[in-house]
Coordinates of C-alpha atoms in Angstrom, one line a residue:
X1 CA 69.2 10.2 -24.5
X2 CA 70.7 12.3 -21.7
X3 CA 67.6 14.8 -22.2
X4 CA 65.2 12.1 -22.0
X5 CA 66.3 10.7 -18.8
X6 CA 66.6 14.5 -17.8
X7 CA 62.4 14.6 -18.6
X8 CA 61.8 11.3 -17.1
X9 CA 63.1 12.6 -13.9
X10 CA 61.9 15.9 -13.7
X11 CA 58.2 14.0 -14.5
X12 CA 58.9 11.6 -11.7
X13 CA 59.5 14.2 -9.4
X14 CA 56.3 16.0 -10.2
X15 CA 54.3 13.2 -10.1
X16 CA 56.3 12.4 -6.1
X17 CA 55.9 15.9 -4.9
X18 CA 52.0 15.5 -5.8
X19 CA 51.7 12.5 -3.8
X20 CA 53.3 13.7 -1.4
X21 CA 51.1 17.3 -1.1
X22 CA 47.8 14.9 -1.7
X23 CA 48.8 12.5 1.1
X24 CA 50.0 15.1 3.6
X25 CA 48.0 18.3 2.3
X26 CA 44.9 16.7 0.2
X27 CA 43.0 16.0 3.2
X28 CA 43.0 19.2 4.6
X29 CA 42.0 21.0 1.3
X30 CA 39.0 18.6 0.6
X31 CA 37.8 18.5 4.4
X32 CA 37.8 22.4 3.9
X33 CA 35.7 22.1 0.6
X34 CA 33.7 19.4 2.0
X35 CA 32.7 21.5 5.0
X36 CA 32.0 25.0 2.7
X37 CA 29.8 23.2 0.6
X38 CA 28.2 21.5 3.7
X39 CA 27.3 24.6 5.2
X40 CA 25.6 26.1 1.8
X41 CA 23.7 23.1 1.4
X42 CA 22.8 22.9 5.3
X43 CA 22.5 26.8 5.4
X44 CA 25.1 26.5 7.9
X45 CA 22.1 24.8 10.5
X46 CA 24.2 21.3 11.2
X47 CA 27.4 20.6 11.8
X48 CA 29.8 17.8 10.4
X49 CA 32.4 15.9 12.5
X50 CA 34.8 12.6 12.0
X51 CA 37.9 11.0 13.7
X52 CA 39.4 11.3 10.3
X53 CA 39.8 12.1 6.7
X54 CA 42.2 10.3 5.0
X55 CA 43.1 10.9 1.2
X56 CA 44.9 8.5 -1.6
X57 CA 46.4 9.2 -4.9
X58 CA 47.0 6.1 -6.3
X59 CA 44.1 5.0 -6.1
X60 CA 42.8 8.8 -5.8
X61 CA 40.4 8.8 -2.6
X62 CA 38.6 9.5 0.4
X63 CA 38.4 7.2 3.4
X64 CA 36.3 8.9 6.6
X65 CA 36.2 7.3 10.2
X66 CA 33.3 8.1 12.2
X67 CA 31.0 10.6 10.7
X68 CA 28.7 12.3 12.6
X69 CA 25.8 15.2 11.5
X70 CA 24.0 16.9 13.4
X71 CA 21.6 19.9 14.4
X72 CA 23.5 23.0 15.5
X73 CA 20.3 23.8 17.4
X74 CA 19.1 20.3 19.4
X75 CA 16.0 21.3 20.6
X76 CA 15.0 23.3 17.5
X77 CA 16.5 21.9 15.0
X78 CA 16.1 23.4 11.1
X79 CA 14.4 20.5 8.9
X80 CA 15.0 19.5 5.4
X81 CA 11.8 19.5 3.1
X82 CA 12.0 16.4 1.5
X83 CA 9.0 15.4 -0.9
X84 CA 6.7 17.5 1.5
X85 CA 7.8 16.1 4.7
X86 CA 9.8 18.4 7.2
X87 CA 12.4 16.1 8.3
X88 CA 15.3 16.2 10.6
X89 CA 18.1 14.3 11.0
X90 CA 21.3 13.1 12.7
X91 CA 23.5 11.1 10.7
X92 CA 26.9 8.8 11.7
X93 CA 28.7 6.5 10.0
X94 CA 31.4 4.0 10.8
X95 CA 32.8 4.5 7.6
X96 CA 32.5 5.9 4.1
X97 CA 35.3 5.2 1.4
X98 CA 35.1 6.7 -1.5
X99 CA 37.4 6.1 -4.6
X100 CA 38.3 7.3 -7.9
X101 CA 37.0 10.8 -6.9
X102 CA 37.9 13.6 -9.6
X103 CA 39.3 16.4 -8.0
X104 CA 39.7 18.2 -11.4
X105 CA 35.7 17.8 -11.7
X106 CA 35.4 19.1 -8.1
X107 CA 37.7 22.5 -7.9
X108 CA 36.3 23.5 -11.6
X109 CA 33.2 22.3 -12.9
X110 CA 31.2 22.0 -9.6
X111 CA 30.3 18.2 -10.4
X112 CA 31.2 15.1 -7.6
X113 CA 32.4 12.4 -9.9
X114 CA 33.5 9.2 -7.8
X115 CA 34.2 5.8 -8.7
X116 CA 32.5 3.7 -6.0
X117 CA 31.0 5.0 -2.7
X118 CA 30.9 2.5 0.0
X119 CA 28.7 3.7 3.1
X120 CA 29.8 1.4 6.1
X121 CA 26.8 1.2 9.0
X122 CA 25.3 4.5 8.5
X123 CA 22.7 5.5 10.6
X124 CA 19.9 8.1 10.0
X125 CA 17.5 8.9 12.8
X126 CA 15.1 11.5 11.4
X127 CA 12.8 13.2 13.3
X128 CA 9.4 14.5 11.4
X129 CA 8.8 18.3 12.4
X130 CA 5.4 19.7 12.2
X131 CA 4.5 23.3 11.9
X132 CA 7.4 24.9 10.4
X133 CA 6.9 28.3 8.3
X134 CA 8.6 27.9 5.0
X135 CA 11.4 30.2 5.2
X136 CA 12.5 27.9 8.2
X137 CA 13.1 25.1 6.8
X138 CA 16.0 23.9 4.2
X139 CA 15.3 23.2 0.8
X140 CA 17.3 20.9 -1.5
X141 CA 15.3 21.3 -4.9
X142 CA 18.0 23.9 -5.9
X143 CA 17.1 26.8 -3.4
X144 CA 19.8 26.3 -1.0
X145 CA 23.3 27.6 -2.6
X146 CA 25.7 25.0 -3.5
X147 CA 22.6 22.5 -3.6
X148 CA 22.9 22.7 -7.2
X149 CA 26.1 20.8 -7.6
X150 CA 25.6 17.8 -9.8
X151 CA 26.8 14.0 -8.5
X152 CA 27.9 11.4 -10.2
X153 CA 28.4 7.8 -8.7
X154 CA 29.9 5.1 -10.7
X155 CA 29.1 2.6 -8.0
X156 CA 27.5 3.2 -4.9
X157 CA 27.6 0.2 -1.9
X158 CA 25.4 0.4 1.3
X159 CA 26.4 -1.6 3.9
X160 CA 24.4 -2.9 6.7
X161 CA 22.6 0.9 7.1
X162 CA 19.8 1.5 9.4
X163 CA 17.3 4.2 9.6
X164 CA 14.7 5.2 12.1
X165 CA 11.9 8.0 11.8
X166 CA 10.5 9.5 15.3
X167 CA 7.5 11.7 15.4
X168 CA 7.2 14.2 18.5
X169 CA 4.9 13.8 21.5
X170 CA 5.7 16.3 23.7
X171 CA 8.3 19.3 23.7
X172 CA 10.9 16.8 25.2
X173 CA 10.0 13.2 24.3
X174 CA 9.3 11.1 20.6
X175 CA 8.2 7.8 19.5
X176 CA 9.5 5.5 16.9
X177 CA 7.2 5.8 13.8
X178 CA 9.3 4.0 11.5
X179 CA 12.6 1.8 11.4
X180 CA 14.4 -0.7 8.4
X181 CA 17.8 -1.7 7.6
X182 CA 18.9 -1.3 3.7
X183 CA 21.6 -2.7 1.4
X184 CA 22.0 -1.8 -1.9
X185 CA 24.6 -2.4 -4.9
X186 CA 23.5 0.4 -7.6
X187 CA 25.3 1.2 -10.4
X188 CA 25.5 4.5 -12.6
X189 CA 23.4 6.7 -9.8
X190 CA 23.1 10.5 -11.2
X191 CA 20.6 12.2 -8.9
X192 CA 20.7 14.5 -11.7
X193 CA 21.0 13.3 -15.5
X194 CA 23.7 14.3 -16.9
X195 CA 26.0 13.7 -20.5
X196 CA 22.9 11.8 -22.1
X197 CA 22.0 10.0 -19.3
X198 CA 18.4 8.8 -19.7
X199 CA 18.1 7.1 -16.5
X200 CA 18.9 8.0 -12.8
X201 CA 20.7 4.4 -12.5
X202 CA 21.6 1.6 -15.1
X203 CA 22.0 -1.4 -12.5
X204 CA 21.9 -2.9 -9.0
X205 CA 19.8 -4.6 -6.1
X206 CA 18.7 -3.2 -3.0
X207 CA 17.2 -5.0 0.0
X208 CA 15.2 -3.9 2.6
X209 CA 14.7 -5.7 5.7
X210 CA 12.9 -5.3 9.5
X211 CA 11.0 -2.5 8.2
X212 CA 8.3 -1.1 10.0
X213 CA 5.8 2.3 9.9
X214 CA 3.4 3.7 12.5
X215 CA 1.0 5.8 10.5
X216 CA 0.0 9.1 11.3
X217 CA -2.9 9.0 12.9
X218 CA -1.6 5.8 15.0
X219 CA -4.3 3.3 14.1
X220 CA -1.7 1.0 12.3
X221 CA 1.5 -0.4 12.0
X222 CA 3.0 -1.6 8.8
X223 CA 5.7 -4.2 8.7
X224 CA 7.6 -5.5 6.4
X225 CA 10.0 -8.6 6.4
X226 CA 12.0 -7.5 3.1
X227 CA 11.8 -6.3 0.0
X228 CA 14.0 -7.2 -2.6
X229 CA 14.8 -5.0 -5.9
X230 CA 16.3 -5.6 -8.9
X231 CA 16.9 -3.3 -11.6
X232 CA 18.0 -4.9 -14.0
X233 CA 15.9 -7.6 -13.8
X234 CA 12.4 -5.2 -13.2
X235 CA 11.4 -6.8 -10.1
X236 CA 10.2 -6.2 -6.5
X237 CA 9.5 -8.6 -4.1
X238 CA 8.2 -7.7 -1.2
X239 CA 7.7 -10.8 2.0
X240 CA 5.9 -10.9 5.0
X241 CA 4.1 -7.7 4.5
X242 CA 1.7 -7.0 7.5
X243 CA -0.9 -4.4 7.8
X244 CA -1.5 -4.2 11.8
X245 CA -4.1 -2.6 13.5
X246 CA -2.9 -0.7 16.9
X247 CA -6.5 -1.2 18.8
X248 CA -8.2 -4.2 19.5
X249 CA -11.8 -4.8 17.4
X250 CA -14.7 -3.3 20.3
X251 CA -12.2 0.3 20.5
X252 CA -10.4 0.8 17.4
X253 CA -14.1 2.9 15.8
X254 CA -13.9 4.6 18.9
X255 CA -10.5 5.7 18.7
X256 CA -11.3 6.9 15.1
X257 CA -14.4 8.9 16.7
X258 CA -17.1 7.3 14.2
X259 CA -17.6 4.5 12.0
X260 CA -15.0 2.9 10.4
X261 CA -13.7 -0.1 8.6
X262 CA -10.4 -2.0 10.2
X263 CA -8.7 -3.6 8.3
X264 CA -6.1 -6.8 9.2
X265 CA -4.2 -8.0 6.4
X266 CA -1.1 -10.5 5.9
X267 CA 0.7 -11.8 2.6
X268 CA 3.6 -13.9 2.4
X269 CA 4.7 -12.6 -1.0
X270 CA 3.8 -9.5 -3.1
X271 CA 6.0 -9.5 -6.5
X272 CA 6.0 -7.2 -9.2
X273 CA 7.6 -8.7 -12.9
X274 CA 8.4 -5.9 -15.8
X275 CA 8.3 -3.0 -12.9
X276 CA 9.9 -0.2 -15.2
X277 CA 12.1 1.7 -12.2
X278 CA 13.1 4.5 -14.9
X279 CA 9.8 5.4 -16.2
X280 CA 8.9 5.2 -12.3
X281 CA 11.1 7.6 -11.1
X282 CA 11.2 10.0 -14.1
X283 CA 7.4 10.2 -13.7
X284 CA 6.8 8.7 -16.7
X285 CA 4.3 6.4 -15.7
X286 CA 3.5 2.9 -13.2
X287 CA 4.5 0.1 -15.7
X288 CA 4.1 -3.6 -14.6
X289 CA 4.1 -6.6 -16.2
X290 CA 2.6 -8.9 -13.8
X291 CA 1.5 -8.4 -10.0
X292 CA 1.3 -11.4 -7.9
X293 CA 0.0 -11.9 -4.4
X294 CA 0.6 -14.9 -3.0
X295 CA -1.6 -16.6 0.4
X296 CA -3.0 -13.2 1.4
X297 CA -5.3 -12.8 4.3
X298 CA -7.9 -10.2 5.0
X299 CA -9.9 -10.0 7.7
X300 CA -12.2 -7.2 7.8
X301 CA -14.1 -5.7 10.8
X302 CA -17.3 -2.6 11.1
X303 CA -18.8 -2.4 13.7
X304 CA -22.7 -0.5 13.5
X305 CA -23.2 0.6 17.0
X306 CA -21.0 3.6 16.1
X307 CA -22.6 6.0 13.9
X308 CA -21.6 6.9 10.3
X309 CA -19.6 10.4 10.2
X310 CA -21.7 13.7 9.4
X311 CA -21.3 14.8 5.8
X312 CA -19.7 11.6 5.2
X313 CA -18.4 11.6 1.2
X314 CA -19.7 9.5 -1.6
X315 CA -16.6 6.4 -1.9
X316 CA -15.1 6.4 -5.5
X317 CA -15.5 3.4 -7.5
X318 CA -12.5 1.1 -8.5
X319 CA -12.5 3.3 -11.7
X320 CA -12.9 6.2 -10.4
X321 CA -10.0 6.0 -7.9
X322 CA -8.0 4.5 -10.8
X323 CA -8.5 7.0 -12.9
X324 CA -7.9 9.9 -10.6
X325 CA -4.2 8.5 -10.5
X326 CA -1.6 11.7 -10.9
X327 CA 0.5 9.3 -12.5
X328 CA -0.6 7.3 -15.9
X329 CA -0.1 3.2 -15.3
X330 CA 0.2 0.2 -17.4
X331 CA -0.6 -3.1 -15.3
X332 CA -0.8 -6.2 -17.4
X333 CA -2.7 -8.0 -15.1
X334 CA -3.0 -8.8 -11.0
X335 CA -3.0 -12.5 -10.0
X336 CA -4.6 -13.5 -6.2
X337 CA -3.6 -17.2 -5.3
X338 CA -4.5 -18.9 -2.3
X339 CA -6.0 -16.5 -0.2
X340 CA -8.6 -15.8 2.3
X341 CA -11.0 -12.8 3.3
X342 CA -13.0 -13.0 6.3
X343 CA -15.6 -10.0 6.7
X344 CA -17.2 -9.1 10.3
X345 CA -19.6 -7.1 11.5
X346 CA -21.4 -6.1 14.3
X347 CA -25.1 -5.1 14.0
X348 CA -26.5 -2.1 15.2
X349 CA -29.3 -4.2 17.9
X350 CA -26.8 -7.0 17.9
X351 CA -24.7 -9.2 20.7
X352 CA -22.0 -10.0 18.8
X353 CA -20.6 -10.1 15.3
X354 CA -21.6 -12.0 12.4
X355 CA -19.2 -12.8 9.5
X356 CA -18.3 -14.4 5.7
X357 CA -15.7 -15.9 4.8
X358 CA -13.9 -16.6 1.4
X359 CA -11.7 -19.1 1.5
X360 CA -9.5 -20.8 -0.9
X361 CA -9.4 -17.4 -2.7
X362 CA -8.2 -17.2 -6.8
X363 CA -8.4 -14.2 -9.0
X364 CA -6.9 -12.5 -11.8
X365 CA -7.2 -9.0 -13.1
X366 CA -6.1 -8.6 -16.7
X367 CA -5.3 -5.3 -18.8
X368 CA -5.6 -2.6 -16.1
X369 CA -4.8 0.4 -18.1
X370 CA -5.1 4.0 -17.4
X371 CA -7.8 6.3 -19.9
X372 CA -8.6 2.8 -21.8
X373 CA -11.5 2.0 -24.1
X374 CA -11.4 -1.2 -23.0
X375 CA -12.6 -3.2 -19.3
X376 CA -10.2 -4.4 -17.3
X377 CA -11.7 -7.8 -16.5
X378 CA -11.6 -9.7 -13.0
X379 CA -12.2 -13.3 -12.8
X380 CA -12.4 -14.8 -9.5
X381 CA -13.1 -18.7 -7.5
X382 CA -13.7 -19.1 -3.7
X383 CA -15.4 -21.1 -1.9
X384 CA -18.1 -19.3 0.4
X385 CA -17.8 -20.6 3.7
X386 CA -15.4 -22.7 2.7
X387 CA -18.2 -24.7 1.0
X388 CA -20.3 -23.4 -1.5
X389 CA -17.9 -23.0 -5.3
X390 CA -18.5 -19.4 -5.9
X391 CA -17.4 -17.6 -9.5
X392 CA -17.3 -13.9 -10.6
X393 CA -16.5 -12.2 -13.6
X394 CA -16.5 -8.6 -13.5
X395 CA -16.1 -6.1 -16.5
X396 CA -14.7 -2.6 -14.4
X397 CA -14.4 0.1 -17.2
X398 CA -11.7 1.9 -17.7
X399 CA -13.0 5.6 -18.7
X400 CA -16.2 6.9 -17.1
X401 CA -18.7 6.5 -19.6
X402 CA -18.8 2.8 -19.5
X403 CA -21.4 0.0 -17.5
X404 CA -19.5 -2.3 -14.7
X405 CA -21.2 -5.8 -15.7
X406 CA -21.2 -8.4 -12.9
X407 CA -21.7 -12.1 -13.7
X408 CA -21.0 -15.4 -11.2
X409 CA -22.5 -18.4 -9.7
X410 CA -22.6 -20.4 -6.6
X411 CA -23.0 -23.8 -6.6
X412 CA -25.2 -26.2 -4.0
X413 CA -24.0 -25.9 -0.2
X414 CA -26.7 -25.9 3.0
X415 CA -28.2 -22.8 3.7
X416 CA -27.6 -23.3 7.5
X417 CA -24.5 -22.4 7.1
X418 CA -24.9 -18.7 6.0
X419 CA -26.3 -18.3 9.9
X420 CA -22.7 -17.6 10.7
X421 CA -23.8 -14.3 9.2
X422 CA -27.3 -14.3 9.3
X423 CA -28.2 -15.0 13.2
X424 CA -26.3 -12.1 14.1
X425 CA -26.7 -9.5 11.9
X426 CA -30.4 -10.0 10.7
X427 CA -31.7 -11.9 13.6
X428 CA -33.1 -15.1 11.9
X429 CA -31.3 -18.5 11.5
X430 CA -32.2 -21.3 8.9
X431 CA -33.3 -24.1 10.4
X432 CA -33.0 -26.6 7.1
X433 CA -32.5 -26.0 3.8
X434 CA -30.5 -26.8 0.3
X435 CA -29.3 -24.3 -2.2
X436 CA -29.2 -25.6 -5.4
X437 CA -28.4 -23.1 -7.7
X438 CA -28.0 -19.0 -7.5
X439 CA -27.0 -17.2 -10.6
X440 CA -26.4 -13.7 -11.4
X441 CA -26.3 -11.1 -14.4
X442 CA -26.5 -7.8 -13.7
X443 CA -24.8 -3.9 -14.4
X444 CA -24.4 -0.8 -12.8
X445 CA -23.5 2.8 -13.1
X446 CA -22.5 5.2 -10.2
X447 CA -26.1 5.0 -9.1
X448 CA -28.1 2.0 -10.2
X449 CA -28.3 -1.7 -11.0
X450 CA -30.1 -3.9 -12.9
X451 CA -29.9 -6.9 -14.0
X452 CA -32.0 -11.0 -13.5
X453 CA -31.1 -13.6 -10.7
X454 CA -32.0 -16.8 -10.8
X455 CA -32.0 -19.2 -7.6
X456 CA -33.3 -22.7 -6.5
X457 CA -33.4 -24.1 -2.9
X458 CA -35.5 -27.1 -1.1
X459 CA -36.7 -27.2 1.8
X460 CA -36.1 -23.7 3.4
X461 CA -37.5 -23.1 7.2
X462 CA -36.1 -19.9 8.9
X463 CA -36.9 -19.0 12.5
X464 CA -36.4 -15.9 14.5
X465 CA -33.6 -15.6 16.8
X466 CA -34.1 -14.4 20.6
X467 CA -32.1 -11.4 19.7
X468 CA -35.5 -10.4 16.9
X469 CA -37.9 -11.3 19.8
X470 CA -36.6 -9.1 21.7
X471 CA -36.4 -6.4 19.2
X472 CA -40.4 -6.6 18.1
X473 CA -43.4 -8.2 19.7
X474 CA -42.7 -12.1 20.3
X475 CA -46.5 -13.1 19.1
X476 CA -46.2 -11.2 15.9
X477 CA -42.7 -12.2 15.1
X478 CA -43.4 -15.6 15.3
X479 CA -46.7 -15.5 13.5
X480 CA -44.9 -13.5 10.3
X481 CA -42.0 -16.2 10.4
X482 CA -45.2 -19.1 10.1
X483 CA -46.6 -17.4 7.3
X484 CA -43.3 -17.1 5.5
X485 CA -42.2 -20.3 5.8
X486 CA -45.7 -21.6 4.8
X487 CA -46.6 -19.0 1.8
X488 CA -43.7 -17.8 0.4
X489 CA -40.7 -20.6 0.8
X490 CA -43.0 -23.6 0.6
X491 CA -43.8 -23.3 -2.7
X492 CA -40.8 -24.3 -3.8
X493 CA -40.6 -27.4 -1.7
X494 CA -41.1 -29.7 -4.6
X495 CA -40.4 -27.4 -8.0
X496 CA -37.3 -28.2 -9.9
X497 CA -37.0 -25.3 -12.3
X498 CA -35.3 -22.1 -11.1
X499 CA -37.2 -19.2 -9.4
X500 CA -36.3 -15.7 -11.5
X501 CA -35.8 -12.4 -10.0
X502 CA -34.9 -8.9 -11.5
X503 CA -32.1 -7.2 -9.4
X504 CA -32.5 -3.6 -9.0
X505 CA -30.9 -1.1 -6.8
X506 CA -29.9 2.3 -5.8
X507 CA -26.3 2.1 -4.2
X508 CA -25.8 4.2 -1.0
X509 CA -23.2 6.2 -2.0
X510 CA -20.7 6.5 1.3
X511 CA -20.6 2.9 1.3
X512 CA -18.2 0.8 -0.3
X513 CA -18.6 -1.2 -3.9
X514 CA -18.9 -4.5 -2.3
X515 CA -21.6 -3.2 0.1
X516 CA -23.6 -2.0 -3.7
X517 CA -22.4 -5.7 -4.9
X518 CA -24.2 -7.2 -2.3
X519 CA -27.2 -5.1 -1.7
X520 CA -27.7 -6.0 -5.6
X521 CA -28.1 -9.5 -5.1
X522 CA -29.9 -8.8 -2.2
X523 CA -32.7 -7.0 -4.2
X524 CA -33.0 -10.0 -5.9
X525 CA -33.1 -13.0 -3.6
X526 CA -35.7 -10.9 -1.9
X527 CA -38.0 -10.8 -4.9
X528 CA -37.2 -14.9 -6.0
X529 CA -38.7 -15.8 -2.5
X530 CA -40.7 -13.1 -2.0
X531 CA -43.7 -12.7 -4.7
X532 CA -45.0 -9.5 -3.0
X533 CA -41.3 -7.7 -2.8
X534 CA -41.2 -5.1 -5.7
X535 CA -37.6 -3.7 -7.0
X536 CA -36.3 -0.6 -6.0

């Protein structure tokens, strides 16, 4: 009995004395670990600093007061290549606990086990350096000595953490480029997979709010109001996502030097169902269940005084740019709901823009799969000017050997109301008319299309717009304009069958699919009304 009390007291003053060394000596050992393997991993190029570092035994941990990293060099500082970005930063923190930290893991395997990690307002402002040779910059793929050492976090908690990115200007001034606040609760994080761990986390949510991104070449401005993830659950929800051009309509071409497209779009709710985070980060492959967009609105803007950049490339085709994907993906199907686009453009002889709109926008994309024998099929109602009912189903092949086949309808609406368009862009306006009918069957390679068009109108009278009479002579324009209306569009005044077309084109390849769409059609029309037009 006597010897074991005698044990029991010499264990309980073991266990004292190494409470007492952890709570008066443990923070000096680990704040000298913690600052050698800083400076391997930093290359000794930033410094770490706190108020204090304060150790427990029971339970073992870490509590830091005011963290602060920084650039030994201010002005120069030494960036971090981070997924080919040069970045660098200066990091503080009001606090960061961290609990049920195994010190036996530290000193002799070289492996951060903790139990939860709580990061208390952390800020990172990281500024992106241009320019840099390779050998001065740090690398944490494993280059770096001591970058190597494996983590392992049972639970990690950020809380209320803000980050900002800043782009240089001048030799001594920046600009904000990009900003958020994040909060996360993730479970099982292993930047490095270790003892049969298949995925980098197991569980947890992280929310993203106030987010915002300048891109490069300053022409727009990204913005987000949050995003939501789940992991468990597979989801991402992303609201109030805003795509913002920086220039106004008449100079944002001419900031770009040529030609271009801008583009202004809005949706209140982008959510992704079945997202597969593991097989995402592990490279694996894009896996999604379901994609949503909910009340999106484009508006879409060219203007065709510019001119069309020199050597401009041939655009890929939805297939083609699909299929040129580094990463393989698996999307069940995209669904559009209640949405608008709004396209604009400003002629080349013209005053001011023309435009069409689709409103009351519905779509679905179904079984958009990469290196697939079969289509991935697009089914879509709007209304055309908010009036006419128009429907699409397209067939987009998934491997390149395959046709794209385009089918739809539009249903009765007065042709007047395509001079919203029309009077602008090719300088003639409808004076009265009814469409009755236009439907369309047609495919296309890279190249060509082909296909019939059938249309039925009453009544059609166009007239030239001042804009044409000023372009050409005014007697001839108006005597071509007489003769149309009387030998070509009158003969339909009182026929109740359909006129048939074929549609046949050669698409111009530095323009865009929809531009090919149209120009299809176009071909078409041209040859319903037009006895004497012959396809391309």
């Amino acid at each position: 009995m006597k010897i074991t009390l005698k044990i029991a007291a010499i264990g309980a003053a073991i266990l004292l004395t190494m409470v007492v060394l952890v709570q008066f000596y443990g923070g000096s050992f680990l704040a000298e670990k913690l600052n050698i393997h800083f400076a391997r991993l930093t290359e000794d190029s930033y410094t770490i600093e706190y108020q204090s570092l304060k150790t427990t035994i029971l339970p073992p941990g870490i509590t830091i007061q005011a963290l602060t990293i920084s650039p030994r060099d201010s002005l120069q500082p030494k960036p971090f290549l981070i997924k080919d970005n040069l970045l660098a930063p200066n990091i503080s923190a009001a606090q960061i606990s961290v609990q049920g930290i195994s010190l036996i893991d530290l000193i002799f395997k070289n492996k951060i086990v903790v139990g939860q990690l709580t990061l208390d307002s952390l800020v990172i402002r990281a500024n992106l350096v241009n320019g840099r040779d390779s050998s001065e910059v740090i690398r944490l793929n494993g280059s770096s000595e001591g970058a190597d050492m494996k983590v392992e976090i049972k639970q990690l908690s950020l809380l209320s953490n803000e980050f900002f990115l800043f782009e240089a200007v001048s030799d001594s001034s920046s600009k904000e480029i990009g900003h958020g606040t994040i909060s996360a609760e993730l479970q099982n994080l292993s930047p490095y997979l270790i003892d049969g761990q298949k995925e980098p986390i197991s569980d947890g949510t992280v929310k993203l709010t106030a987010f915002r991104y300048l891109t490069p070449d300053g022409l727009y401005k990204l913005e987000l109001d949050s995003a939501n993830l789940d992991w468990a659950a597979e989801s991402l929800a992303l609201s109030g996502f805003h795509l913002i051009p920086q220039y106004p309509k008449y100079e944002f071409a001419l900031k770009k030097g040529h030609q271009t497209g801008r583009n202004d779009v809005d949706c209140k709710l982008i959510m992704a169902d079945g997202l597969s985070f593991s097989q995402l980060i592990n490279n694996e492959q894009l896996s999604i269940t379901s994609l949503r967009f909910d009340s999106l609105v484009g508006n879409f803007y060219r203007d065709k005084r510019l001119g069309r950049p020199e050597n401009e490339p041939a655009k890929p085709l939805p297939h083609e740019s699909l299929l040129s994907s580094p990463l393989p993906f698996n999307i069940d199907s995209i669904v559009i709901s209640d949405s608008r686009v709004v396209y604009q453009e400003f002629s080349e002889n013209g005053t001011a823009e023309g435009e069409i709109s689709f409103d009351r926008l519905n779509a679905t994309i179904t079984n958009i799969r990469s290196n697939s024998p079969e289509y991935a099929v697009l089914k879509a109602r709007t209304f055309l000017f908010d009036q006419g009912l128009l429907q699409t189903e397209i067939r987009i092949p998934m491997n390149p050997d395959s046709l794209y086949h385009v089918q739809g309808s539009l249903a009765p609406m007065k042709i007047a109301t395509f001079n919203r368009i029309l009077t602008n862009v090719a300088f003639i306006s409808v004076e009265s008319g009814e469409l009755e009918e236009l439907k369309f069957n047609f495919s296309h390679n890279r190249t060509n299309a082909w296909g019939d068009i059938s249309l039925l109108y009453q009544n059609l009278v166009v007239s030239g717009t001042q804009q044409a009479r000023d372009n050409s002579d005014n007697v001839f324009q108006d005597i071509k304009l007489w003769l149309f209306n009387k030998l070509v569009l009158k003969r339909v005044d009182k026929m109740e069958a359909p006129l048939v077309g074929k549609i046949s084109a050669s698409r111009e390849m530095e323009k865009s699919i929809f531009a090919f769409w149209w120009h299809s059609l176009l071909s078409g029309i041209k040859q319903c009304i037009n006895p004497f037009e012959k396809p391309e």
